[in-house]
CSV table of C-alpha atoms in Angstrom, one decimal:
chain,number,residue,atom,x,y,z
A,300,MET,CA,15.6,-27.4,10.8
A,301,ALA,CA,16.3,-25.1,7.8
A,302,LYS,CA,16.5,-21.4,8.3
A,303,LYS,CA,14.3,-19.3,6.2
A,304,SER,CA,16.4,-16.7,4.3
A,305,ARG,CA,14.8,-13.3,4.1
A,306,ASN,CA,15.6,-11.3,1.0
A,307,LYS,CA,15.2,-7.5,1.1
A,308,ALA,CA,13.3,-7.6,-2.2
A,309,ASP,CA,10.5,-9.7,-0.5
A,310,ASP,CA,9.7,-6.9,1.9
A,311,SER,CA,10.2,-3.9,-0.4
A,312,ASN,CA,6.5,-3.5,-1.3
A,313,GLN,CA,4.8,-4.9,1.8
A,314,TYR,CA,2.9,-1.8,2.7
A,315,LEU,CA,2.0,-1.1,-0.9
A,316,THR,CA,0.1,-4.4,-1.2
A,317,ILE,CA,-1.6,-3.8,2.2
A,318,GLY,CA,-2.6,-0.3,1.0
A,319,ILE,CA,-4.1,-1.6,-2.2
A,320,GLY,CA,-6.1,-4.3,-0.4
A,321,ILE,CA,-7.5,-2.0,2.2
A,322,GLY,CA,-8.0,0.9,-0.3
A,323,LEU,CA,-10.1,-1.3,-2.6
A,324,ALA,CA,-12.2,-2.6,0.3
A,325,VAL,CA,-12.8,0.9,1.8
A,326,GLY,CA,-13.4,2.3,-1.7
A,327,THR,CA,-16.0,-0.4,-2.5
A,328,VAL,CA,-17.9,0.5,0.7
A,329,LEU,CA,-17.7,4.2,-0.1
A,330,GLY,CA,-18.7,3.6,-3.6
A,331,LEU,CA,-21.9,1.8,-2.5
A,332,THR,CA,-22.8,4.2,0.2
A,333,VAL,CA,-21.5,7.7,-0.7
A,334,PHE,CA,-21.0,7.8,-4.5
A,335,ASP,CA,-23.7,5.3,-5.5
A,336,ASN,CA,-21.1,4.0,-8.0
A,337,VAL,CA,-18.9,1.0,-7.1
A,338,GLY,CA,-16.4,1.6,-9.9
A,339,LEU,CA,-15.8,5.2,-8.9
A,340,GLY,CA,-15.4,4.2,-5.2
A,341,MET,CA,-12.9,1.4,-6.1
A,342,GLY,CA,-10.9,3.8,-8.2
A,343,VAL,CA,-10.7,6.4,-5.4
A,344,GLY,CA,-9.9,3.7,-2.8
A,345,LEU,CA,-7.2,2.2,-5.0
A,346,ALA,CA,-5.5,5.6,-5.6
A,347,VAL,CA,-5.6,6.4,-1.9
A,348,GLY,CA,-4.3,3.0,-0.9
A,349,VAL,CA,-1.4,3.1,-3.4
A,350,ALA,CA,-0.4,6.6,-2.2
A,351,ILE,CA,-0.5,5.6,1.5
A,352,GLY,CA,1.3,2.3,0.8
A,353,ILE,CA,4.1,3.9,-1.2
A,354,ALA,CA,4.5,6.6,1.5
A,355,LEU,CA,4.8,3.9,4.2
A,356,ASP,CA,7.3,1.9,2.2
A,357,GLU,CA,9.5,4.9,1.7
A,358,GLU,CA,9.3,5.7,5.4
A,359,LYS,CA,10.4,2.1,6.2
A,360,LYS,CA,13.5,2.3,4.0
A,361,PRO,CA,16.8,3.2,5.7
A,362,LYS,CA,17.9,6.7,5.1
A,363,LYS,CA,21.1,7.2,3.2
A,364,THR,CA,23.3,10.0,4.5
A,365,LYS,CA,26.2,11.7,2.7
A,366,HIS,CA,29.4,12.2,4.5
A,367,LYS,CA,31.8,14.7,3.2
């Protein structure tokens, strides 16, 4: 049985992709119901999803401390 090697680069944008997907879905629904414009809703959802995804990815990274 071969072990699966996990590369750090594989997980670096995990939350970003999840945020984009969820943001587009929620934005589409908001666009249809609230804005009455699907394109506007998708744009807003994408922007919010990217912002949340990047914030969660940065939170997940190990913190670097300086020792003097």
